[in-house]
XYZ file of C-alpha atoms in Angstrom:
528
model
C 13.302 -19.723 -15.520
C 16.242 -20.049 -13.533
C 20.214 -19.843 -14.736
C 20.309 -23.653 -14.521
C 17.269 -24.379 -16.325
C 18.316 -22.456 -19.061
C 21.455 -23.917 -19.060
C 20.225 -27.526 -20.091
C 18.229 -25.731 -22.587
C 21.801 -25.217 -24.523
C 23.446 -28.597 -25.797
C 26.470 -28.765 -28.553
C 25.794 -29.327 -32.244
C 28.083 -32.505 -31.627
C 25.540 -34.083 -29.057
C 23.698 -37.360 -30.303
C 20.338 -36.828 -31.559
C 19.563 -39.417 -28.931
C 21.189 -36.879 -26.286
C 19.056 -34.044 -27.591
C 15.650 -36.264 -27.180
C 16.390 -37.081 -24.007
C 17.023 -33.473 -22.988
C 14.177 -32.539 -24.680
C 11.775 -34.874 -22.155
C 13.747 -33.852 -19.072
C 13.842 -30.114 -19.698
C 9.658 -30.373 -20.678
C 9.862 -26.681 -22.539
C 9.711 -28.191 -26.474
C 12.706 -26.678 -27.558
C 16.562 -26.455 -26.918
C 19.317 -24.087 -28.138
C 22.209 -25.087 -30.517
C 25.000 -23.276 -29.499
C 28.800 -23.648 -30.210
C 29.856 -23.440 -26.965
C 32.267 -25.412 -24.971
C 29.704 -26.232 -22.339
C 26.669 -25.506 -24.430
C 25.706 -22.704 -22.592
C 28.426 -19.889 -23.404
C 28.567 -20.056 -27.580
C 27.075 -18.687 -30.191
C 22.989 -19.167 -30.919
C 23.676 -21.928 -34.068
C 19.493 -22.955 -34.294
C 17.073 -24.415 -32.453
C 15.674 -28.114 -32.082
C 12.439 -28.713 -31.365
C 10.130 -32.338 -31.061
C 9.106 -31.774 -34.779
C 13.070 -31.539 -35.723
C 13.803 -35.130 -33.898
C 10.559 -36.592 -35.350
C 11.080 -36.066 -39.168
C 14.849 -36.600 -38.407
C 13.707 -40.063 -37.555
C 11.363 -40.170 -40.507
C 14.408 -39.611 -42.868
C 15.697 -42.381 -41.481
C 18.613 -40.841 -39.620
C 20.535 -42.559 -36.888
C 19.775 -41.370 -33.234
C 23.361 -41.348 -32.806
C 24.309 -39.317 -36.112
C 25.420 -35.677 -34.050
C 23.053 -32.653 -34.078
C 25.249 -31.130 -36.701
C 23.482 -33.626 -39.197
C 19.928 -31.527 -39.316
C 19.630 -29.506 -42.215
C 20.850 -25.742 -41.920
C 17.630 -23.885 -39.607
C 18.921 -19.970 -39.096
C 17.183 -19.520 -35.393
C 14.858 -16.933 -35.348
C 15.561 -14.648 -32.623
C 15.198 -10.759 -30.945
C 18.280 -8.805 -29.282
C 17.897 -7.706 -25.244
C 16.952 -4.456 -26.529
C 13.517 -6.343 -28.111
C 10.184 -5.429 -26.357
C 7.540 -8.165 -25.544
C 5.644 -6.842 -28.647
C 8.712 -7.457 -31.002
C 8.578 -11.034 -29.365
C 4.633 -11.763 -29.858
C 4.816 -10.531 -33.552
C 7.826 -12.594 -34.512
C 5.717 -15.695 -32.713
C 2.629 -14.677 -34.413
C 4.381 -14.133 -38.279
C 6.188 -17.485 -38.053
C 4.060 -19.535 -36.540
C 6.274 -20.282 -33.184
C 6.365 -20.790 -29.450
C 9.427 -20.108 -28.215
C 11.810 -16.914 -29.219
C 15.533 -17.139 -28.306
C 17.235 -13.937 -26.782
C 21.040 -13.362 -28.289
C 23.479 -10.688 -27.149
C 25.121 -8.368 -29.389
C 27.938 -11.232 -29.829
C 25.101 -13.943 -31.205
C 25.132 -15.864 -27.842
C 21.861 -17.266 -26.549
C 21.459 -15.629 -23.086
C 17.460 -16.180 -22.501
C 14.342 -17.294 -23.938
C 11.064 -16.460 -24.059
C 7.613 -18.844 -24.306
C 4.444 -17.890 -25.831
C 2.890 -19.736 -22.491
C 4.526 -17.035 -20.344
C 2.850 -14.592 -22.621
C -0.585 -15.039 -21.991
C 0.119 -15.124 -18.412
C 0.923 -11.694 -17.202
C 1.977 -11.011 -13.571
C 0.646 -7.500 -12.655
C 2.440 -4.613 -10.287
C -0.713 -4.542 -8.121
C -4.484 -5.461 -9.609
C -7.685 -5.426 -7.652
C -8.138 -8.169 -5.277
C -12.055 -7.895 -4.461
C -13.382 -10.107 -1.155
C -16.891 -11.753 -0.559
C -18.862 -8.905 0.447
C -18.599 -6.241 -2.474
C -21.102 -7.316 -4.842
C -23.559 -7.584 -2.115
C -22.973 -4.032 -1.299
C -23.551 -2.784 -4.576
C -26.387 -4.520 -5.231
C -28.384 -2.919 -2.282
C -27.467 0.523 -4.010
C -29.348 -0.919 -6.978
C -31.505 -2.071 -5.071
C -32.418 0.633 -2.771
C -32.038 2.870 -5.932
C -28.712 4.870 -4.216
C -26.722 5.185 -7.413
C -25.828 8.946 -7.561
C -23.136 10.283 -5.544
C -23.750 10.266 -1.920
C -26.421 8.200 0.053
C -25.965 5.717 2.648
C -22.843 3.365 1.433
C -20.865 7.325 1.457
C -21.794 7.676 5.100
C -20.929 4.280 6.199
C -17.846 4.346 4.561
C -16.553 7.620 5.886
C -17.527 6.279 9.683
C -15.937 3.110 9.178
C -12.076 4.300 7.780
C -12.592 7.146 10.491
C -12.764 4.320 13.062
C -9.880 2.602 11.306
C -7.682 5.263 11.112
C -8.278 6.191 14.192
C -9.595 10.083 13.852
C -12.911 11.945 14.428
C -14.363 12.901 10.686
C -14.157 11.927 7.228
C -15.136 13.056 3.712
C -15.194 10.606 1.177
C -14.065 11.876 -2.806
C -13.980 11.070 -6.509
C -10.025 10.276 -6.001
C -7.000 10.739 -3.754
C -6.438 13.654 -5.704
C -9.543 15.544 -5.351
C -8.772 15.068 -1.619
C -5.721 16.679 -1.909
C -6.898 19.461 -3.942
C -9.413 19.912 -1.301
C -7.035 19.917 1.301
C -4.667 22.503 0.356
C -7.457 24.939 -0.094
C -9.012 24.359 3.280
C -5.376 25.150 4.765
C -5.701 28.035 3.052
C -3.054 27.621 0.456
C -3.575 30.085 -2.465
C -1.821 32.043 -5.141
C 1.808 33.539 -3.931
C 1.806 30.810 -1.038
C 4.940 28.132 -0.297
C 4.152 24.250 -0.013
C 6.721 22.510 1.162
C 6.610 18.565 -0.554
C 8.091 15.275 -0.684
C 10.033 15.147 -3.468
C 9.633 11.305 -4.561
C 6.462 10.938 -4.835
C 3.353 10.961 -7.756
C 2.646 13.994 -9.420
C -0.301 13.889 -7.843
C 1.126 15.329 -4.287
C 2.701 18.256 -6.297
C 0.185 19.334 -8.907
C -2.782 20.608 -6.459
C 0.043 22.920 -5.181
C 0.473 24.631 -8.665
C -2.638 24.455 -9.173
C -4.121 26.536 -6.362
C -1.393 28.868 -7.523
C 1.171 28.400 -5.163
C 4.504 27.548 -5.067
C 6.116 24.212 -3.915
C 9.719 23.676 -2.408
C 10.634 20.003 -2.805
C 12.286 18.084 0.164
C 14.737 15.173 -0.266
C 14.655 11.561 1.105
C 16.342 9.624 3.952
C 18.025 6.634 2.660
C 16.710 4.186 4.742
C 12.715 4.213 4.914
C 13.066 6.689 1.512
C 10.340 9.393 3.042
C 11.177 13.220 3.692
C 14.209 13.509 5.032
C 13.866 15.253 8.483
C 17.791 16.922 7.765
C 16.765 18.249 4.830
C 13.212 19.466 6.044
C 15.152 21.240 8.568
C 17.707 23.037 6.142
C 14.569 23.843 3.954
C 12.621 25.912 7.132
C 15.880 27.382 8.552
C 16.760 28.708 4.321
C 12.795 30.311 4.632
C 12.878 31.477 7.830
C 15.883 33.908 6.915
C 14.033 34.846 3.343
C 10.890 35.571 5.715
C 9.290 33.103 4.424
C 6.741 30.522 6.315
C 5.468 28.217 4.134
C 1.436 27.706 3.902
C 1.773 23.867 4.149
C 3.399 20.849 4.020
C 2.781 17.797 2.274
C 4.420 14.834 3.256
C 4.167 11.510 1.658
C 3.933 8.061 3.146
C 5.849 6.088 0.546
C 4.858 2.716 -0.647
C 3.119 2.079 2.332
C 5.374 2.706 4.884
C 5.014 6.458 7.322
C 7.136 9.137 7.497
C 9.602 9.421 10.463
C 7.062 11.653 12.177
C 8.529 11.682 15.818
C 11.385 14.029 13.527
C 9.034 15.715 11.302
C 6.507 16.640 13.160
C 8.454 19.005 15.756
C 9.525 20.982 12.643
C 6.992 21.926 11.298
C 4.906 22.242 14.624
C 8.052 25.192 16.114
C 7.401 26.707 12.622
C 3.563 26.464 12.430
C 2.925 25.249 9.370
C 0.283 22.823 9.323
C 1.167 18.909 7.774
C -1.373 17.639 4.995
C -0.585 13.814 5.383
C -0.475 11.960 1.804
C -1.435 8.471 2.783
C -2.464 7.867 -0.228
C -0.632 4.679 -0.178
C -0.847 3.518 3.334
C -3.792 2.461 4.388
C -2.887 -0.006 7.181
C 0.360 0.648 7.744
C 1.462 2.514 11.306
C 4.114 4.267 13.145
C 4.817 3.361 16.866
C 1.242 1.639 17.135
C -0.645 4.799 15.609
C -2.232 4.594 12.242
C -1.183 5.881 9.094
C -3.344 9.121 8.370
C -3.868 10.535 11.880
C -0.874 12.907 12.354
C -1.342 15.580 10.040
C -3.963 18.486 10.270
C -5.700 16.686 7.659
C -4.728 13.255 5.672
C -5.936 11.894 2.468
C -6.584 8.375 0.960
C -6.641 6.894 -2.771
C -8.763 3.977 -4.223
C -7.507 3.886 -7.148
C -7.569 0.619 -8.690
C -3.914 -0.555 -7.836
C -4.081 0.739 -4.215
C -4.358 -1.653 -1.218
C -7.605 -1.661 -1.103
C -10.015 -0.282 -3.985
C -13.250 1.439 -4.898
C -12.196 1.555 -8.657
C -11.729 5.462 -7.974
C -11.729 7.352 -5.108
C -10.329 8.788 -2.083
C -10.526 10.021 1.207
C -9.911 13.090 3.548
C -9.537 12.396 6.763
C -9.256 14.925 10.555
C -9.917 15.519 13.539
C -11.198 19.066 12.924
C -14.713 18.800 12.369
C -15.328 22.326 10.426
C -12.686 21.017 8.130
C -14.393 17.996 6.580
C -17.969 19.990 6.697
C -16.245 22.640 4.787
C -14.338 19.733 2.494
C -18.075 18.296 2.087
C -19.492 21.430 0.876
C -16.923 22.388 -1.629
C -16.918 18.779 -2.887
C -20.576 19.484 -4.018
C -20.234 22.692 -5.712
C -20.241 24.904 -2.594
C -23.469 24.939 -2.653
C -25.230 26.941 -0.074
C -28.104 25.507 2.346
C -30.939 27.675 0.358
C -34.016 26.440 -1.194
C -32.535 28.002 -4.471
C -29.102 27.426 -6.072
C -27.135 30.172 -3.879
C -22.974 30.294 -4.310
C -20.611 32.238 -2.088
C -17.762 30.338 -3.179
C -16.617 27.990 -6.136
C -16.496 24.482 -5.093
C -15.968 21.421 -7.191
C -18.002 17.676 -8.297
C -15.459 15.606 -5.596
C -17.889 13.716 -4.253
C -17.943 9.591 -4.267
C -20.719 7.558 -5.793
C -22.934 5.511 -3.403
C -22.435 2.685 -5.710
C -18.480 2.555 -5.163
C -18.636 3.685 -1.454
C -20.042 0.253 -1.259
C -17.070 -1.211 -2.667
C -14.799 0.413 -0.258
C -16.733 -0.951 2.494
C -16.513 -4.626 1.863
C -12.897 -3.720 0.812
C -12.264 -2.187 4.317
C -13.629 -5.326 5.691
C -10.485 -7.500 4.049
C -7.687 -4.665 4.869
C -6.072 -6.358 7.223
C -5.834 -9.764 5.152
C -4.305 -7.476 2.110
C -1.739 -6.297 4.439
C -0.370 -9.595 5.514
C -0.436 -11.237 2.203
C 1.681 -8.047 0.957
C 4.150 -8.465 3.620
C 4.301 -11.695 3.041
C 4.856 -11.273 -1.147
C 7.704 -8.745 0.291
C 9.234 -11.673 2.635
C 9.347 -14.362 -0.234
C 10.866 -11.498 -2.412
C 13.774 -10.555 0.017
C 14.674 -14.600 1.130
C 14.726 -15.340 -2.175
C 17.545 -12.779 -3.526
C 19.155 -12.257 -0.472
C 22.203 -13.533 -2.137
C 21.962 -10.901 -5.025
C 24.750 -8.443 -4.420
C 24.311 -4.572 -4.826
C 20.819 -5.160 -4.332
C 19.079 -2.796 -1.259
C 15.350 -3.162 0.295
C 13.294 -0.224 1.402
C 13.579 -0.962 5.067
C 10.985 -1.118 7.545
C 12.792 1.556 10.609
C 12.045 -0.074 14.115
C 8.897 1.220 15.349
C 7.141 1.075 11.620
C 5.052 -1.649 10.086
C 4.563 -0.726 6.309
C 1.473 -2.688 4.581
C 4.405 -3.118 1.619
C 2.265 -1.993 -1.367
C 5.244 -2.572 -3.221
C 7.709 -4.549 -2.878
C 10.775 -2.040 -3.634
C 14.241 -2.142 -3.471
C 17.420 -0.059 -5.563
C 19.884 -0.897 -6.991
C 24.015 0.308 -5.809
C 26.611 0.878 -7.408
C 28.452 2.544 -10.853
C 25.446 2.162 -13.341
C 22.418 1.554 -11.830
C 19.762 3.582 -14.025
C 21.161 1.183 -16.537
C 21.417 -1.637 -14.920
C 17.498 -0.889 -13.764
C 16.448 -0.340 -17.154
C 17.827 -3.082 -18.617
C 15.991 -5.348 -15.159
C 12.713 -3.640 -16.298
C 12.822 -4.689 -20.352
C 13.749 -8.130 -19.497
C 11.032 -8.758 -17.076
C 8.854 -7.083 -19.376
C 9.853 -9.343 -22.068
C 8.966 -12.285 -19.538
C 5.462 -10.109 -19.544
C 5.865 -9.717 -15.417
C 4.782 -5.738 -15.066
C 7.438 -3.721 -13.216
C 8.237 -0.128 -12.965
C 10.758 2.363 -11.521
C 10.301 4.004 -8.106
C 8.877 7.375 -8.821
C 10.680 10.177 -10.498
C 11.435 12.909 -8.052
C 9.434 16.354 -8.507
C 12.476 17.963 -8.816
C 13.803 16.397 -11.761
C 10.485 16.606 -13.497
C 10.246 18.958 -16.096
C 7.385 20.379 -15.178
C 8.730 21.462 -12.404
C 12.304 22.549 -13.583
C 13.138 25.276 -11.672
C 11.691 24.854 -8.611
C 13.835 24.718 -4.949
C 15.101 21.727 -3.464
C 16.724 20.607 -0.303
C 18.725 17.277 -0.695
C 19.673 15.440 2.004
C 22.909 16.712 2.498
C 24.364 19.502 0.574
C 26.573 18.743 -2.265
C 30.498 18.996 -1.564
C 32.460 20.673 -3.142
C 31.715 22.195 -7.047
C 30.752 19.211 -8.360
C 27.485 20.369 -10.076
C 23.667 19.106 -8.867
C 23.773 17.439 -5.217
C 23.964 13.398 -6.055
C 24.142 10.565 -3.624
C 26.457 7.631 -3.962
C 24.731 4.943 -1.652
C 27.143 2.213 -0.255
C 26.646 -1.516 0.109
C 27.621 -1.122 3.755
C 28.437 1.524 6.157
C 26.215 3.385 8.169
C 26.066 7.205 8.732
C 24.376 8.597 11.952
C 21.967 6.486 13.721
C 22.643 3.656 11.861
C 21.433 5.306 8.133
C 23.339 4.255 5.707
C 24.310 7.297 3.490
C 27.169 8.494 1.147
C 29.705 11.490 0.388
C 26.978 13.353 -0.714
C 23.251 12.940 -0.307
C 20.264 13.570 -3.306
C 18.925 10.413 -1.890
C 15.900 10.458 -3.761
C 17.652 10.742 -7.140
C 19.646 7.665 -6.480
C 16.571 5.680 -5.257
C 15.173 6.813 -8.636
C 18.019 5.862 -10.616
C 18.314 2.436 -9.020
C 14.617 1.629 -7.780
C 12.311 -1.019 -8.538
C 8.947 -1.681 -7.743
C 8.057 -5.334 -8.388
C 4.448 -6.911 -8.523
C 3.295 -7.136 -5.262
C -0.526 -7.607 -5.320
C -1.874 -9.471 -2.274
C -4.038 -11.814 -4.889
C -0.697 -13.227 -6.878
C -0.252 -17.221 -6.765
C 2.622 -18.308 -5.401
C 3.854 -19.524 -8.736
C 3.269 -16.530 -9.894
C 5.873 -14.641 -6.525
C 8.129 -17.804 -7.380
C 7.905 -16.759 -11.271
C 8.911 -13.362 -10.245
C 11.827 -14.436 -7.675
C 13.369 -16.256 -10.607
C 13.010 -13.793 -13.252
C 14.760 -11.107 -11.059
C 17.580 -13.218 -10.075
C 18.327 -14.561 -14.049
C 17.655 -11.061 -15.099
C 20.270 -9.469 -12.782
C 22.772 -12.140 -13.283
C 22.532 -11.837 -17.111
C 23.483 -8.194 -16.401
C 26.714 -9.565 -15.534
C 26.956 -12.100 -17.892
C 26.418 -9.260 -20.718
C 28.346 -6.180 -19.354
């Protein structure tokens, strides 16, 4: 709903019962807000009026000019900001009601929410499944292909290959089995270093303590929000003089958008340690005309069910190194040696993908480029719509990038942002529209409490943990805009948001969101 909307939703107790009829029809939402306001809008939450209110008024034979003050005493029932969508739906469900009025902690009525919205929930990113799937899986019914492997696995594997633009693939249970995978086949083990993007999933971290080894998280650059180069640099240099060369490195294309790999890449190349590419959330995205997933030594995929395109689960490891992915296939099905008999030289794993789903991916590959425009274009309605929000900051897209935007992102600037985010997130919860925070960097997870990290920029000064202050203008080097001190990704935590940015959502569902955001933010000011 947007601020004016709600605004002649609020009328005086003084107004003519005639007045609040005719608001009533023009406003079409079945209920307005009594408030003691001056202009209606800024007073105290006195009750509610709804059709039923005007029509036994009438009944009783009052005057439609007698004032609204004339009703009989109706406490509103209401829920505080700090209410959850549940608290909401219950207080609906106990009282028999379709409409719940939001009050501040002084009684004023600053939002309300419908049962209609309710039952109409916008989602961060759900499947979006073309013309050709079902077909697909059928013929692996039909042709009785249902176990892992078979001929949908091969096809799909040839097909993202071609896509991506490298030589072999290996298709897996999930993006994370194809990370496991390849940190093993780089020979990462116990004792090892793994350099890591710190803002990221879990999932890019926890193969690395898993195979034993240690990882060493790497900041953010402010602008596209993916390893920082500087700080990957002050990370190798610190190792280099301990003697140390890491095993790996895993770096993360964020939210659909690539690293800066014309910086990266030299790095780690003049130290030799080998990249493992976590595309996991970029399929169709690319960086000076190459595609995401073909610069590391290997690269991996996800399917999950919220990614670009899905198989319901699954992944994808990707290279040009053909001993690689025949090794990846063999561990993937239990390392099993070419013998008549069961023979074992090494443990291996159950990674591979169904037939059945490796049909899904294929008539999902078949739509990736349509998912990636209508992304972008959920992104573009996003940022014309609040351009005029202040302290608001996209993820950018650097020249020479084209990010598939598999969320729409931005953060937050400014004194109070984690609150000010928090407080966004509840309230478009409320409104049942699914939103989350960007991800919560490695480093500040406490399961990995302890580990290094190299920030951006070093902290000046004694002024405790590196932080990052990031301006609303000003740029530092190269046109990056950056602050006094530089834990980048702990400010785009603090401050992000991811909004709903599925390529299937309506457009009254993207102009639903635009509005929410906006009347969310500015009731942020309206309440501080």
């Amino acid at each position: 709903m947007k601020p004016e909307s709600f605004t002649r939703l609020c009328i005086h107790p003084n107004a003519s019962l005639h007045d609040a009829l005719a608001r009533l029809d023009a406003t079409a939402q079945g209920i307005l807000l009594v408030t003691d306001g001056t202009d209606g809008a800024t007073g105290r939450l006195l009750r509610t009026v709804t059709d039923g209110d005007l029509r036994r008024a009438a009944l009783a034979g009052v005057e439609a000019a007698s004032p609204l003050s004339v009703l009989p005493s109706h406490p509103p029932l209401t829920v505080g900001l700090q209410a959850c969508q549940r608290d909401v739906l219950a207080l609906m469900d106990a009282h028999r009601i379709d409409h719940v009025p939001v009050v501040d902690a002084a009684g004023r009525a600053v939002d309300l929410i419908t049962r209609r919205e309710l039952s109409q929930r916008v989602y961060l990113s759900s499947p979006h499944l073309g013309e050709d799937e079902a077909g697909l899986v059928q013929e692996a019914f039909s042709s009785n292909w249902i176990a892992p492997l078979g001929p949908h696995v091969d096809g799909f594997e040839q097909e993202l290959a071609a896509l991506v633009g490298v030589q072999h693939a290996a298709a897996t249970s999930s993006g994370t089995a194809a990370l496991h995978l390849g940190l093993r086949l780089l020979g990462v083990g116990p004792g090892d270093v793994v350099l890591c993007s710190s803002l990221t999933f879990v999932a890019s971290a926890n193969p690395i303590k898993q195979l034993g080894a240690t990882p060493v998280f790497i900041d953010s650059e402010p602008e596209s929000w993916n390893m920082s180069p500087q700080a990957l640099a002050a990370a190798l240099a610190a190792l280099r003089a301990e003697g140390i060369t890491p095993k790996a490195a895993v770096v993360v294309n964020l939210y659909g958008q690539s690293a800066e790999m014309r910086a990266l890449l030299p790095l780690l190349q003049a130290a030799g340690v080998p990249m493992l590419e976590d595309a996991a959330e970029s399929l169709g995205a690319s960086y000076h005309g190459q595609p995401s997933g073909s610069f590391g030594r290997l690269a991996v995929f996800s399917f999950n069910g919220n990614k670009i395109i899905t198989t319901s689960g699954g992944g994808m490891l990707v290279s040009n190194d053909a001993a690689l992915i025949a090794h990846a296939r063999a561990l993937s099905t239990q390392a099993r040696e070419p013998a008549r008999h069961y023979e074992h030289v090494e443990d291996g794993y159950n990674y591979r993908l169904s037939n059945v789903l490796a049909g899904i991916g294929r008539g999902q590959l078949r739509v990736l480029e349509q998912r990636v425009q209508s992304r972008r274009a959920v992104f573009e309605q996003y940022r014309r719509a609040l351009a005029g929000v202040p302290g608001l900051r996209w993820m950018a897209e650097p020249e020479g990038h084209r990010s598939t935007r598999w969320l729409s992102a931005f953060v937050l600037e400014g004194e109070g942002a984690q609150a000010r985010r928090d407080a966004l997130l509840d309230f478009l919860e409320r409104h049942n529209v699914e939103a989350r925070p960007v991800w919560k960097p490695m480093h500040l997870q406490p399961l990995y409490a302890g580990c290094r990290y190299f920030p951006h920029a070093p902290a000046q000064g004694n002024a405790g943990p590196p932080r990052v202050s990031l301006p609303l203008s000003g740029d530092g080097p190269a046109g990056r805009p950056w602050g006094p001190t530089h834990d980048a990704s702990r400010a785009l935590f603090e401050g992000g948001v991811c909004l709903p940015s599925g390529s299937n959502m309506s457009a009254a569902q993207r102009g639903r969101v635009c509005e929410l955001v906006a009347r969310g933010l500015e009731l942020m000011v309206q309440t501080a």
